[in-house]
Amino acid sequence: EVSSLFSMVAAWLRSSSYLNPSHHNLPVCFGLSAVDGTDRLCVSERAQCIPSRVLHLRQLPPDVSEQEVLSLALPFGRVSKLITLKTKNQAFLEMASEEAAVTMVNYYTSATPSIRSQPVYIQYSTHRELKTDNMTSQRAQAALQAINAGAVHSGNMTSGGEGRGIAPGQSPVLRIIVENLFYPVTLEVLQQIFSKFGSVLKIITFTRNNQFQALLQFSDTVHAQHAKATLDGQNIYNGCCTLRIDFSKLSALNVKYNNDKSRDFTRADLPSGELEPTAAFAVISINPCRPHSHCMGFWHSPSSGLSMAAVPGSLVSHPRVSLQMAPPVVHSVLLVSNLNPESVTPHCLFILFGVYGDVQRVKILFNKKENALVQMSDATQAQLAMSHLNGQRLHGNVIRVTLSKHPVVQLPRGGAGQEEQALTRDFSGSALHRFKKPGSKNFNNIFPPSATLHLSNIPSSVSEEALKDLFSSNGFAVKAFKFFQKDRKMALMQLASVEEAIEALIILHDHQLDHNQHLRVSFSKSTI
């Protein structure tokens, strides 16, 4: 938590006019007549208090530790001495310089710090220095020396001890991975979140290893540090869409197109280009991301120094609810556009969108057959389908999937012609719904389209060659195949491309393999 505060303070210092105490009206504050907790006014309640290297902290938790107190001060510079008065819930800090003390007071004047969610008040003391000669103070000094040494060793402070947490050699480009992608995360959502920490110049979004990822370039490394320190591990929406953030090895991004996958905010003249499902940018080298075993929000540690909510610009409203963003309010109907009117059918869309939810109705528009409406069971399923299928290729076309303004798909009226009626299908009673059983394992196996397909419900009489022949006879090039070692009813099959895999799933899902068993096909996160 101290390291995250370093980055936040560094960003604040860059834009602050408080570095020179003569440029700021000093706050009203209280001093002490002696180091015994007895308050008296410095001059008067309306008078300005004289800056001092010694700071007085009040309303500390009863069993506060020296480390917790020091965590509030270290981002502003080296702490020379520390005295804690635990029976009075107070403490004194002596900073190495008056400038560091003034900076710290001014910062916390606009952002009240807290320890364990309890507000702490900081002011100048009338003492010009602290005397530390008793055993309690000696223990505090030992803790102080250890923490100061750790801060210098970790690079958070310069060798002179007066640094403000700007770590050297880091990039203004962040690599972002969004885990637990329950709602779609767009380029605009990322820009909205990260621009609170500085000027965002460029964003590139893409899918890699079946994960939604992005590269985001700030105008300044300090802004990138600030954003990473605050947002890494946070949820965009409550309980989902967890951000995992690292510094990229790239020093700058080269954006070719301005569209919904990539954006250069400094170049409004860039063309939109033809959007590919993977990414609209040049081939670049991306540093590997550290592994994460699970997704979780920000937990406030009892030993942490500063509550994140106390930092200006922080989006944290509660220790567990990370970002103040409400999930989008949507209907369950999707508009699918840029379809191939010669190939698309309601059944085709039912099978494809059914990978991400139970499709209720599909309508291909009579006068615009390149457009269709797909009604899912609920808004969550609509969001999942949109986030995974928008920008994918179907029958040679890059399809667009957006939210429709229609709350439901209307069935044709009685006077509609035969062709118009054939373009609208009601699938609400279909036996092919994947998610109709509560607690189904299918809920845990929802993945973006990939070239590798997961095959299941395979009869023991069906061989590897028979399955390969089935796919190749339908025009698909099989690149690899593997039965599951522990369960031969399942297998992985890798095709030549994601587009081929999408079409294979549409054609061969529910294909009858023997008299009572039908093949089940879905996208896999694995590779062979």
Short mmCIF file of C-alpha atoms in Angstrom, two decimals:
data_model
loop_
_atom_site.label_atom_id
_atom_site.label_comp_id
_atom_site.label_asym_id
_atom_site.label_seq_id
_atom_site.Cartn_x
_atom_site.Cartn_y
_atom_site.Cartn_z
CA GLU A 1 0.00 0.00 0.00
CA VAL A 2 2.94 2.36 0.65
CA SER A 3 4.25 1.82 -2.87
CA SER A 4 0.84 2.66 -4.35
CA LEU A 5 0.74 5.86 -2.32
CA PHE A 6 4.19 6.77 -3.68
CA SER A 7 2.88 6.75 -7.23
CA MET A 8 -0.22 8.76 -6.34
CA VAL A 9 1.77 11.40 -4.52
CA ALA A 10 4.25 11.56 -7.40
CA ALA A 11 1.45 12.39 -9.82
CA TRP A 12 0.06 14.98 -7.42
CA LEU A 13 3.47 16.59 -7.03
CA ARG A 14 3.85 16.98 -10.78
CA SER A 15 0.76 19.16 -10.95
CA SER A 16 1.04 20.79 -7.54
CA SER A 17 1.92 24.37 -6.68
CA TYR A 18 2.63 23.37 -3.11
CA LEU A 19 6.32 22.61 -3.50
CA ASN A 20 7.26 26.11 -2.34
CA PRO A 21 5.64 26.92 1.00
CA SER A 22 5.73 30.63 0.24
CA HIS A 23 3.28 30.05 -2.61
CA HIS A 24 0.51 28.69 -0.45
CA ASN A 25 -1.60 29.95 2.40
CA LEU A 26 -0.75 27.66 5.27
CA PRO A 27 -3.64 25.92 7.01
CA VAL A 28 -4.85 26.67 10.51
CA CYS A 29 -3.31 24.09 12.86
CA PHE A 30 -2.67 23.24 16.47
CA GLY A 31 0.63 22.72 18.20
CA LEU A 32 1.65 21.13 21.53
CA SER A 33 3.19 22.74 24.56
CA ALA A 34 5.16 19.56 25.21
CA VAL A 35 5.26 16.03 23.90
CA ASP A 36 2.54 14.99 26.27
CA GLY A 37 -0.57 15.45 24.15
CA THR A 38 -1.69 18.74 25.75
CA ASP A 39 -3.11 20.90 22.98
CA ARG A 40 -2.85 24.64 22.75
CA LEU A 41 -3.45 27.02 19.88
CA CYS A 42 -0.37 27.97 17.91
CA VAL A 43 -1.46 31.61 17.61
CA SER A 44 -5.21 31.66 17.12
CA GLU A 45 -7.77 29.63 15.23
CA ARG A 46 -7.64 32.09 12.34
CA ALA A 47 -3.91 32.59 12.31
CA GLN A 48 -1.53 30.85 9.97
CA CYS A 49 0.68 28.25 11.65
CA ILE A 50 4.44 28.32 11.20
CA PRO A 51 5.69 25.36 9.16
CA SER A 52 7.85 22.87 11.00
CA ARG A 53 9.64 19.66 10.15
CA VAL A 54 7.77 18.12 13.11
CA LEU A 55 4.21 17.01 12.42
CA HIS A 56 1.51 16.12 14.93
CA LEU A 57 -0.89 13.25 14.08
CA ARG A 58 -4.18 12.89 15.99
CA GLN A 59 -7.04 10.39 16.28
CA LEU A 60 -4.92 7.34 15.51
CA PRO A 61 -6.35 3.86 16.18
CA PRO A 62 -5.60 2.74 19.79
CA ASP A 63 -3.16 -0.03 18.83
CA VAL A 64 -1.60 1.71 15.82
CA SER A 65 1.84 0.44 14.78
CA GLU A 66 4.88 2.50 13.89
CA GLN A 67 4.75 1.04 10.38
CA GLU A 68 1.20 2.29 9.86
CA VAL A 69 2.12 5.81 10.93
CA LEU A 70 5.22 5.86 8.76
CA SER A 71 3.27 4.64 5.73
CA LEU A 72 1.53 8.02 5.61
CA ALA A 73 4.79 9.96 5.53
CA LEU A 74 7.30 7.96 3.49
CA PRO A 75 5.97 9.01 0.04
CA PHE A 76 6.89 12.62 0.86
CA GLY A 77 10.49 12.01 1.88
CA ARG A 78 12.71 10.54 4.59
CA VAL A 79 11.40 10.49 8.17
CA SER A 80 14.11 11.36 10.73
CA LYS A 81 12.35 10.60 14.00
CA LEU A 82 9.11 9.13 15.27
CA ILE A 83 7.32 9.20 18.61
CA THR A 84 4.01 7.42 19.19
CA LEU A 85 1.73 8.23 22.15
CA LYS A 86 -0.56 5.21 21.96
CA THR A 87 -2.46 6.02 25.15
CA LYS A 88 -3.44 9.39 23.64
CA ASN A 89 -3.93 8.08 20.08
CA GLN A 90 -1.32 10.54 18.84
CA ALA A 91 2.11 10.56 17.22
CA PHE A 92 4.89 12.93 16.16
CA LEU A 93 6.95 12.67 13.00
CA GLU A 94 10.07 14.65 12.19
CA MET A 95 10.65 14.88 8.46
CA ALA A 96 14.16 15.27 7.05
CA SER A 97 13.25 18.64 5.54
CA GLU A 98 10.68 21.36 6.08
CA GLU A 99 9.77 21.19 2.40
CA ALA A 100 8.75 17.52 2.78
CA ALA A 101 6.63 18.38 5.84
CA VAL A 102 4.88 21.26 4.02
CA THR A 103 4.19 19.03 1.00
CA MET A 104 2.74 16.32 3.23
CA VAL A 105 0.47 18.72 5.15
CA ASN A 106 -0.77 20.35 1.96
CA TYR A 107 -1.51 17.00 0.34
CA TYR A 108 -3.49 15.71 3.31
CA THR A 109 -5.36 19.02 3.65
CA SER A 110 -7.27 18.12 0.48
CA ALA A 111 -7.23 14.35 1.04
CA THR A 112 -7.82 13.28 4.63
CA PRO A 113 -5.77 10.12 5.25
CA SER A 114 -7.03 7.16 7.22
CA ILE A 115 -5.64 4.13 8.96
CA ARG A 116 -7.99 1.13 9.09
CA SER A 117 -10.80 3.34 7.78
CA GLN A 118 -10.36 5.80 10.68
CA PRO A 119 -9.62 9.41 9.61
CA VAL A 120 -6.29 10.75 10.84
CA TYR A 121 -5.57 14.48 11.28
CA ILE A 122 -2.13 15.93 10.55
CA GLN A 123 -0.84 19.41 11.46
CA TYR A 124 2.37 21.28 12.18
CA SER A 125 3.79 21.04 15.69
CA THR A 126 5.29 23.94 17.64
CA HIS A 127 8.31 21.71 18.20
CA ARG A 128 11.25 22.37 15.91
CA GLU A 129 12.75 18.94 16.58
CA LEU A 130 12.02 15.76 18.50
CA LYS A 131 14.06 14.32 21.34
CA THR A 132 14.03 10.53 21.42
CA ASP A 133 15.84 9.12 24.42
CA ASN A 134 13.49 6.61 26.08
CA MET A 135 13.05 2.90 25.29
CA THR A 136 9.70 3.37 23.54
CA SER A 137 11.20 5.95 21.23
CA GLN A 138 14.20 3.73 20.58
CA ARG A 139 11.90 0.93 19.40
CA ALA A 140 10.16 3.43 17.12
CA GLN A 141 13.52 4.54 15.72
CA ALA A 142 14.44 0.92 15.01
CA ALA A 143 11.22 0.47 13.02
CA LEU A 144 11.88 3.79 11.32
CA GLN A 145 15.37 2.77 10.22
CA ALA A 146 14.12 -0.55 8.86
CA ILE A 147 11.31 1.03 6.84
CA ASN A 148 13.47 3.88 5.52
CA ALA A 149 16.09 1.36 4.43
CA GLY A 150 13.44 -0.78 2.73
CA ALA A 151 12.06 2.21 0.87
CA VAL A 152 15.48 3.22 -0.43
CA HIS A 153 16.35 -0.36 -1.38
CA SER A 154 13.12 -0.82 -3.33
CA GLY A 155 13.79 2.31 -5.39
CA ASN A 156 10.87 4.26 -3.99
CA MET A 157 13.23 6.96 -2.68
CA THR A 158 16.34 8.42 -4.21
CA SER A 159 19.73 7.89 -2.66
CA GLY A 160 19.49 11.29 -1.06
CA GLY A 161 16.39 10.22 0.84
CA GLU A 162 14.22 13.06 -0.42
CA GLY A 163 12.69 11.32 -3.44
CA ARG A 164 8.98 11.26 -4.09
CA GLY A 165 8.40 7.76 -5.41
CA ILE A 166 9.03 8.13 -9.14
CA ALA A 167 10.57 4.78 -10.07
CA PRO A 168 13.11 4.96 -12.90
CA GLY A 169 13.00 3.05 -16.18
CA GLN A 170 9.25 2.42 -16.41
CA SER A 171 7.15 2.85 -19.54
CA PRO A 172 4.20 5.18 -20.13
CA VAL A 173 2.54 2.17 -21.86
CA LEU A 174 0.46 -0.20 -19.75
CA ARG A 175 -0.50 -3.76 -20.70
CA ILE A 176 -4.03 -4.47 -19.41
CA ILE A 177 -5.76 -7.84 -19.13
CA VAL A 178 -9.45 -8.02 -18.20
CA GLU A 179 -10.31 -11.23 -16.37
CA ASN A 180 -13.77 -12.55 -15.51
CA LEU A 181 -15.26 -10.70 -18.49
CA PHE A 182 -18.92 -10.78 -17.54
CA TYR A 183 -19.83 -7.48 -19.25
CA PRO A 184 -18.17 -6.22 -22.43
CA VAL A 185 -15.30 -3.79 -21.91
CA THR A 186 -14.89 -1.33 -24.75
CA LEU A 187 -12.14 1.06 -25.73
CA GLU A 188 -14.34 3.91 -24.49
CA VAL A 189 -14.76 2.27 -21.06
CA LEU A 190 -10.97 1.97 -20.68
CA GLN A 191 -10.47 5.58 -21.76
CA GLN A 192 -13.08 6.74 -19.25
CA ILE A 193 -11.40 4.88 -16.38
CA PHE A 194 -7.74 5.58 -17.12
CA SER A 195 -8.12 9.23 -18.16
CA LYS A 196 -8.85 10.06 -14.52
CA PHE A 197 -5.12 9.50 -13.88
CA GLY A 198 -3.65 11.52 -16.74
CA SER A 199 -3.77 12.17 -20.46
CA VAL A 200 -4.43 8.97 -22.45
CA LEU A 201 -2.83 9.23 -25.89
CA LYS A 202 -3.47 5.85 -27.52
CA ILE A 203 -5.32 2.58 -26.86
CA ILE A 204 -5.16 -0.75 -28.70
CA THR A 205 -7.52 -3.59 -27.75
CA PHE A 206 -7.21 -7.21 -28.84
CA THR A 207 -7.85 -10.79 -27.80
CA ARG A 208 -4.87 -13.02 -27.00
CA ASN A 209 -4.86 -16.42 -25.31
CA ASN A 210 -8.66 -16.17 -25.14
CA GLN A 211 -8.39 -13.04 -22.97
CA PHE A 212 -9.46 -9.48 -23.67
CA GLN A 213 -6.34 -7.32 -23.50
CA ALA A 214 -5.32 -3.75 -24.20
CA LEU A 215 -2.25 -1.57 -24.55
CA LEU A 216 -2.74 1.97 -23.26
CA GLN A 217 -0.25 4.82 -23.60
CA PHE A 218 -0.19 7.78 -21.22
CA SER A 219 1.52 11.09 -21.96
CA ASP A 220 3.76 10.61 -18.92
CA THR A 221 5.25 7.66 -17.05
CA VAL A 222 4.07 9.09 -13.71
CA HIS A 223 0.46 8.91 -14.90
CA ALA A 224 0.98 5.27 -15.87
CA GLN A 225 2.48 4.52 -12.44
CA HIS A 226 -0.42 6.25 -10.73
CA ALA A 227 -3.03 4.31 -12.75
CA LYS A 228 -1.28 0.96 -12.26
CA ALA A 229 -0.87 1.47 -8.50
CA THR A 230 -4.55 2.35 -8.10
CA LEU A 231 -6.31 0.07 -10.59
CA ASP A 232 -4.35 -3.20 -10.66
CA GLY A 233 -6.62 -5.90 -9.24
CA GLN A 234 -9.73 -3.71 -9.22
CA ASN A 235 -13.10 -4.69 -10.75
CA ILE A 236 -14.60 -2.42 -13.41
CA TYR A 237 -18.06 -3.66 -12.44
CA ASN A 238 -18.97 -5.09 -9.07
CA GLY A 239 -17.70 -8.66 -8.86
CA CYS A 240 -16.42 -8.96 -12.44
CA CYS A 241 -14.19 -7.54 -15.19
CA THR A 242 -11.03 -7.56 -13.07
CA LEU A 243 -8.10 -5.44 -14.26
CA ARG A 244 -4.60 -6.96 -14.30
CA ILE A 245 -2.05 -4.29 -15.18
CA ASP A 246 1.67 -4.44 -15.98
CA PHE A 247 4.11 -2.04 -17.56
CA SER A 248 4.71 -2.83 -21.22
CA LYS A 249 8.19 -3.17 -22.69
CA LEU A 250 7.04 -0.82 -25.43
CA SER A 251 7.87 2.86 -25.03
CA ALA A 252 5.16 3.99 -27.48
CA LEU A 253 2.28 2.58 -29.54
CA ASN A 254 1.92 2.75 -33.31
CA VAL A 255 -1.79 3.00 -34.10
CA LYS A 256 -2.80 2.71 -37.76
CA TYR A 257 -6.60 3.02 -37.52
CA ASN A 258 -9.16 4.85 -35.40
CA ASN A 259 -12.04 2.45 -34.78
CA ASP A 260 -13.61 0.46 -31.95
CA LYS A 261 -10.46 -1.69 -31.56
CA SER A 262 -7.73 0.96 -31.66
CA ARG A 263 -7.58 4.70 -31.19
CA ASP A 264 -4.97 7.47 -31.40
CA PHE A 265 -6.49 10.40 -29.55
CA THR A 266 -3.82 12.72 -30.98
CA ARG A 267 -4.67 11.86 -34.63
CA ALA A 268 -8.26 12.50 -35.66
CA ASP A 269 -7.23 12.10 -39.32
CA LEU A 270 -6.49 8.36 -39.18
CA PRO A 271 -8.68 6.07 -41.35
CA SER A 272 -11.04 3.57 -39.78
CA GLY A 273 -9.63 0.65 -41.81
CA GLU A 274 -11.31 -2.73 -42.15
CA LEU A 275 -11.72 -4.15 -38.69
CA GLU A 276 -10.28 -7.62 -38.12
CA PRO A 277 -11.46 -9.81 -35.23
CA THR A 278 -8.01 -9.92 -33.64
CA ALA A 279 -6.53 -6.43 -33.74
CA ALA A 280 -6.11 -3.42 -36.00
CA PHE A 281 -2.47 -2.65 -35.37
CA ALA A 282 1.02 -3.58 -36.48
CA VAL A 283 2.72 -6.71 -35.13
CA ILE A 284 4.43 -5.77 -31.88
CA SER A 285 6.20 -7.54 -29.08
CA ILE A 286 4.28 -7.78 -25.82
CA ASN A 287 5.85 -8.70 -22.51
CA PRO A 288 4.36 -11.78 -20.81
CA CYS A 289 1.84 -11.15 -18.09
CA ARG A 290 2.31 -12.66 -14.68
CA PRO A 291 -0.15 -15.48 -13.96
CA HIS A 292 -3.19 -14.92 -11.78
CA SER A 293 -5.03 -17.84 -10.32
CA HIS A 294 -8.29 -16.07 -9.60
CA CYS A 295 -10.12 -12.75 -9.73
CA MET A 296 -10.79 -10.65 -6.69
CA GLY A 297 -11.45 -7.06 -5.78
CA PHE A 298 -9.40 -4.78 -3.55
CA TRP A 299 -9.36 -5.94 0.08
CA HIS A 300 -8.45 -3.35 2.68
CA SER A 301 -5.72 -4.83 4.86
CA PRO A 302 -5.86 -4.03 8.59
CA SER A 303 -2.18 -3.12 8.44
CA SER A 304 -2.39 -0.82 5.45
CA GLY A 305 -1.50 2.80 5.91
CA LEU A 306 -3.70 4.85 3.64
CA SER A 307 -7.28 4.12 2.66
CA MET A 308 -7.48 4.28 -1.13
CA ALA A 309 -10.64 6.37 -0.90
CA ALA A 310 -8.59 9.17 0.63
CA VAL A 311 -6.46 9.72 -2.46
CA PRO A 312 -7.60 12.44 -4.88
CA GLY A 313 -8.72 11.00 -8.18
CA SER A 314 -9.10 7.47 -6.82
CA LEU A 315 -12.13 5.60 -8.14
CA VAL A 316 -12.40 3.40 -5.06
CA SER A 317 -15.61 3.99 -3.18
CA HIS A 318 -15.50 0.98 -0.83
CA PRO A 319 -12.72 -1.49 -0.04
CA ARG A 320 -14.41 -4.32 -1.92
CA VAL A 321 -16.24 -2.43 -4.66
CA SER A 322 -13.48 -1.11 -6.80
CA LEU A 323 -14.65 1.23 -9.55
CA GLN A 324 -17.70 3.41 -9.47
CA MET A 325 -19.17 2.12 -12.70
CA ALA A 326 -22.67 0.74 -12.91
CA PRO A 327 -23.16 -2.25 -15.22
CA PRO A 328 -24.80 -1.14 -18.45
CA VAL A 329 -28.59 -1.22 -18.47
CA VAL A 330 -29.59 -3.13 -21.59
CA HIS A 331 -32.32 -5.11 -23.23
CA SER A 332 -31.82 -8.73 -24.20
CA VAL A 333 -32.14 -8.09 -27.95
CA LEU A 334 -29.07 -7.76 -30.17
CA LEU A 335 -28.75 -6.17 -33.61
CA VAL A 336 -26.42 -8.18 -35.85
CA SER A 337 -25.31 -6.36 -39.01
CA ASN A 338 -23.04 -6.90 -42.05
CA LEU A 339 -24.27 -10.48 -42.40
CA ASN A 340 -23.92 -12.36 -45.69
CA PRO A 341 -27.55 -12.45 -46.92
CA GLU A 342 -26.81 -15.36 -49.26
CA SER A 343 -25.69 -17.66 -46.43
CA VAL A 344 -27.26 -16.57 -43.15
CA THR A 345 -30.38 -18.25 -41.73
CA PRO A 346 -32.22 -17.91 -38.41
CA HIS A 347 -31.01 -21.42 -37.44
CA CYS A 348 -27.40 -20.44 -38.15
CA LEU A 349 -27.64 -17.45 -35.79
CA PHE A 350 -29.49 -19.53 -33.21
CA ILE A 351 -26.63 -22.06 -33.04
CA LEU A 352 -23.84 -19.48 -32.99
CA PHE A 353 -25.37 -17.10 -30.43
CA GLY A 354 -26.58 -20.11 -28.47
CA VAL A 355 -22.96 -20.70 -27.41
CA TYR A 356 -23.34 -17.69 -25.09
CA GLY A 357 -26.94 -17.98 -23.95
CA ASP A 358 -30.35 -19.42 -24.73
CA VAL A 359 -31.65 -17.74 -27.89
CA GLN A 360 -35.39 -17.14 -27.79
CA ARG A 361 -36.12 -15.60 -31.19
CA VAL A 362 -34.26 -14.63 -34.36
CA LYS A 363 -35.53 -12.27 -37.08
CA ILE A 364 -33.66 -11.55 -40.31
CA LEU A 365 -34.97 -8.22 -41.56
CA PHE A 366 -37.07 -8.68 -44.70
CA ASN A 367 -35.94 -5.50 -46.46
CA LYS A 368 -32.36 -5.56 -45.12
CA LYS A 369 -31.30 -9.18 -45.05
CA GLU A 370 -27.77 -8.27 -43.99
CA ASN A 371 -29.26 -7.32 -40.61
CA ALA A 372 -30.89 -9.51 -37.97
CA LEU A 373 -32.33 -9.27 -34.46
CA VAL A 374 -31.40 -11.94 -31.91
CA GLN A 375 -33.32 -12.13 -28.64
CA MET A 376 -31.45 -13.80 -25.75
CA SER A 377 -32.98 -15.04 -22.48
CA ASP A 378 -31.69 -12.07 -20.49
CA ALA A 379 -29.47 -9.00 -20.67
CA THR A 380 -26.44 -10.79 -19.23
CA GLN A 381 -26.47 -13.37 -22.03
CA ALA A 382 -26.88 -10.60 -24.59
CA GLN A 383 -23.80 -8.85 -23.19
CA LEU A 384 -21.78 -12.07 -23.30
CA ALA A 385 -22.74 -12.79 -26.90
CA MET A 386 -21.99 -9.23 -27.97
CA SER A 387 -18.58 -9.14 -26.28
CA HIS A 388 -17.48 -12.45 -27.85
CA LEU A 389 -19.01 -12.24 -31.34
CA ASN A 390 -18.70 -8.58 -32.32
CA GLY A 391 -15.98 -8.31 -34.98
CA GLN A 392 -15.84 -12.03 -35.80
CA ARG A 393 -15.99 -13.32 -39.38
CA LEU A 394 -19.10 -15.23 -40.46
CA HIS A 395 -19.54 -16.45 -44.05
CA GLY A 396 -16.73 -14.14 -45.19
CA ASN A 397 -18.10 -10.97 -43.55
CA VAL A 398 -16.92 -9.23 -40.37
CA ILE A 399 -20.17 -9.01 -38.40
CA ARG A 400 -21.14 -6.21 -36.02
CA VAL A 401 -23.08 -7.03 -32.86
CA THR A 402 -24.66 -4.18 -30.91
CA LEU A 403 -27.52 -3.70 -28.50
CA SER A 404 -30.91 -3.15 -30.08
CA LYS A 405 -33.45 -0.59 -28.95
CA HIS A 406 -36.17 -3.23 -29.29
CA PRO A 407 -37.12 -4.92 -25.98
CA VAL A 408 -38.36 -8.09 -27.78
CA VAL A 409 -38.39 -9.62 -31.25
CA GLN A 410 -41.90 -9.51 -32.64
CA LEU A 411 -43.25 -12.53 -34.50
CA PRO A 412 -44.72 -11.88 -37.99
CA ARG A 413 -48.35 -10.85 -38.17
CA GLY A 414 -50.94 -13.08 -39.72
CA GLY A 415 -50.85 -11.31 -43.08
CA ALA A 416 -47.09 -11.71 -43.57
CA GLY A 417 -45.90 -13.61 -46.64
CA GLN A 418 -44.26 -17.03 -46.53
CA GLU A 419 -40.73 -15.65 -47.08
CA GLU A 420 -41.10 -13.07 -44.33
CA GLN A 421 -42.39 -15.71 -41.94
CA ALA A 422 -39.45 -17.98 -42.75
CA LEU A 423 -37.04 -15.20 -41.76
CA THR A 424 -38.38 -15.14 -38.18
CA ARG A 425 -38.09 -18.15 -35.88
CA ASP A 426 -39.17 -18.76 -32.29
CA PHE A 427 -36.65 -21.00 -30.52
CA SER A 428 -38.02 -20.60 -26.99
CA GLY A 429 -38.93 -24.28 -26.76
CA SER A 430 -35.79 -25.66 -28.40
CA ALA A 431 -34.12 -28.73 -26.92
CA LEU A 432 -30.73 -27.33 -27.97
CA HIS A 433 -30.57 -24.64 -25.30
CA ARG A 434 -27.26 -25.07 -23.46
CA PHE A 435 -28.13 -23.17 -20.27
CA LYS A 436 -31.68 -24.17 -19.37
CA LYS A 437 -30.52 -26.36 -16.44
CA PRO A 438 -29.61 -24.30 -13.32
CA GLY A 439 -26.00 -24.91 -12.31
CA SER A 440 -25.09 -26.48 -15.63
CA LYS A 441 -21.35 -26.98 -16.29
CA ASN A 442 -21.84 -25.06 -19.52
CA PHE A 443 -21.85 -21.83 -17.49
CA ASN A 444 -18.19 -22.47 -16.63
CA ASN A 445 -17.14 -23.19 -20.21
CA ILE A 446 -17.96 -20.01 -22.11
CA PHE A 447 -15.01 -18.93 -24.26
CA PRO A 448 -14.43 -16.61 -27.23
CA PRO A 449 -14.42 -18.12 -30.71
CA SER A 450 -11.15 -19.96 -31.38
CA ALA A 451 -9.70 -22.28 -34.00
CA THR A 452 -9.85 -25.14 -31.48
CA LEU A 453 -13.23 -26.78 -30.93
CA HIS A 454 -14.33 -28.86 -27.97
CA LEU A 455 -16.27 -31.95 -29.04
CA SER A 456 -18.37 -33.94 -26.57
CA ASN A 457 -21.03 -36.66 -26.38
CA ILE A 458 -18.91 -38.83 -28.69
CA PRO A 459 -20.03 -42.49 -28.79
CA SER A 460 -17.37 -45.10 -28.06
CA SER A 461 -17.96 -46.57 -31.53
CA VAL A 462 -16.82 -43.36 -33.29
CA SER A 463 -13.10 -43.23 -34.09
CA GLU A 464 -10.71 -40.34 -34.56
CA GLU A 465 -10.67 -40.95 -38.32
CA ALA A 466 -14.47 -40.88 -38.49
CA LEU A 467 -14.57 -37.48 -36.77
CA LYS A 468 -11.81 -36.08 -38.98
CA ASP A 469 -13.68 -37.32 -42.06
CA LEU A 470 -16.90 -35.73 -40.83
CA PHE A 471 -15.27 -32.30 -40.64
CA SER A 472 -13.18 -32.60 -43.81
CA SER A 473 -16.17 -33.80 -45.84
CA ASN A 474 -17.91 -30.55 -44.87
CA GLY A 475 -15.01 -28.54 -46.25
CA PHE A 476 -12.98 -27.91 -43.08
CA ALA A 477 -9.21 -28.47 -42.88
CA VAL A 478 -8.38 -30.43 -39.74
CA LYS A 479 -4.96 -29.40 -38.38
CA ALA A 480 -4.88 -31.45 -35.17
CA PHE A 481 -7.03 -33.81 -33.11
CA LYS A 482 -6.81 -35.25 -29.62
CA PHE A 483 -9.13 -37.37 -27.48
CA PHE A 484 -9.29 -36.53 -23.79
CA GLN A 485 -7.12 -39.02 -21.93
CA LYS A 486 -9.52 -39.61 -19.06
CA ASP A 487 -12.77 -39.32 -20.99
CA ARG A 488 -12.94 -40.54 -24.57
CA LYS A 489 -16.39 -39.03 -24.96
CA MET A 490 -14.64 -35.66 -25.43
CA ALA A 491 -11.98 -34.42 -27.84
CA LEU A 492 -10.27 -31.30 -29.15
CA MET A 493 -10.11 -30.52 -32.86
CA GLN A 494 -8.05 -27.70 -34.31
CA LEU A 495 -9.09 -26.20 -37.64
CA ALA A 496 -7.28 -23.82 -39.99
CA SER A 497 -8.83 -20.58 -38.68
CA VAL A 498 -11.32 -19.10 -36.25
CA GLU A 499 -13.70 -18.39 -39.14
CA GLU A 500 -13.66 -22.06 -40.16
CA ALA A 501 -14.26 -23.13 -36.56
CA ILE A 502 -17.29 -20.82 -36.32
CA GLU A 503 -18.82 -22.29 -39.47
CA ALA A 504 -17.99 -25.84 -38.38
CA LEU A 505 -19.73 -25.30 -35.05
CA ILE A 506 -22.83 -23.96 -36.82
CA ILE A 507 -23.02 -26.90 -39.24
CA LEU A 508 -21.97 -29.81 -37.02
CA HIS A 509 -23.31 -28.97 -33.56
CA ASP A 510 -26.07 -31.52 -32.86
CA HIS A 511 -24.92 -33.68 -35.77
CA GLN A 512 -26.22 -37.25 -35.28
CA LEU A 513 -23.34 -39.68 -34.75
CA ASP A 514 -25.40 -42.81 -34.12
CA HIS A 515 -29.05 -43.63 -33.59
CA ASN A 516 -29.39 -41.78 -30.23
CA GLN A 517 -26.28 -39.62 -29.73
CA HIS A 518 -25.67 -36.19 -31.18
CA LEU A 519 -22.34 -34.36 -31.33
CA ARG A 520 -21.93 -31.33 -29.06
CA VAL A 521 -19.56 -28.61 -30.31
CA SER A 522 -18.28 -25.54 -28.47
CA PHE A 523 -15.20 -23.27 -28.51
CA SER A 524 -12.21 -24.29 -26.44
CA LYS A 525 -9.65 -22.18 -24.57
CA SER A 526 -7.05 -24.93 -25.10
CA THR A 527 -4.70 -25.60 -27.97
CA ILE A 528 -3.37 -28.91 -29.25
#
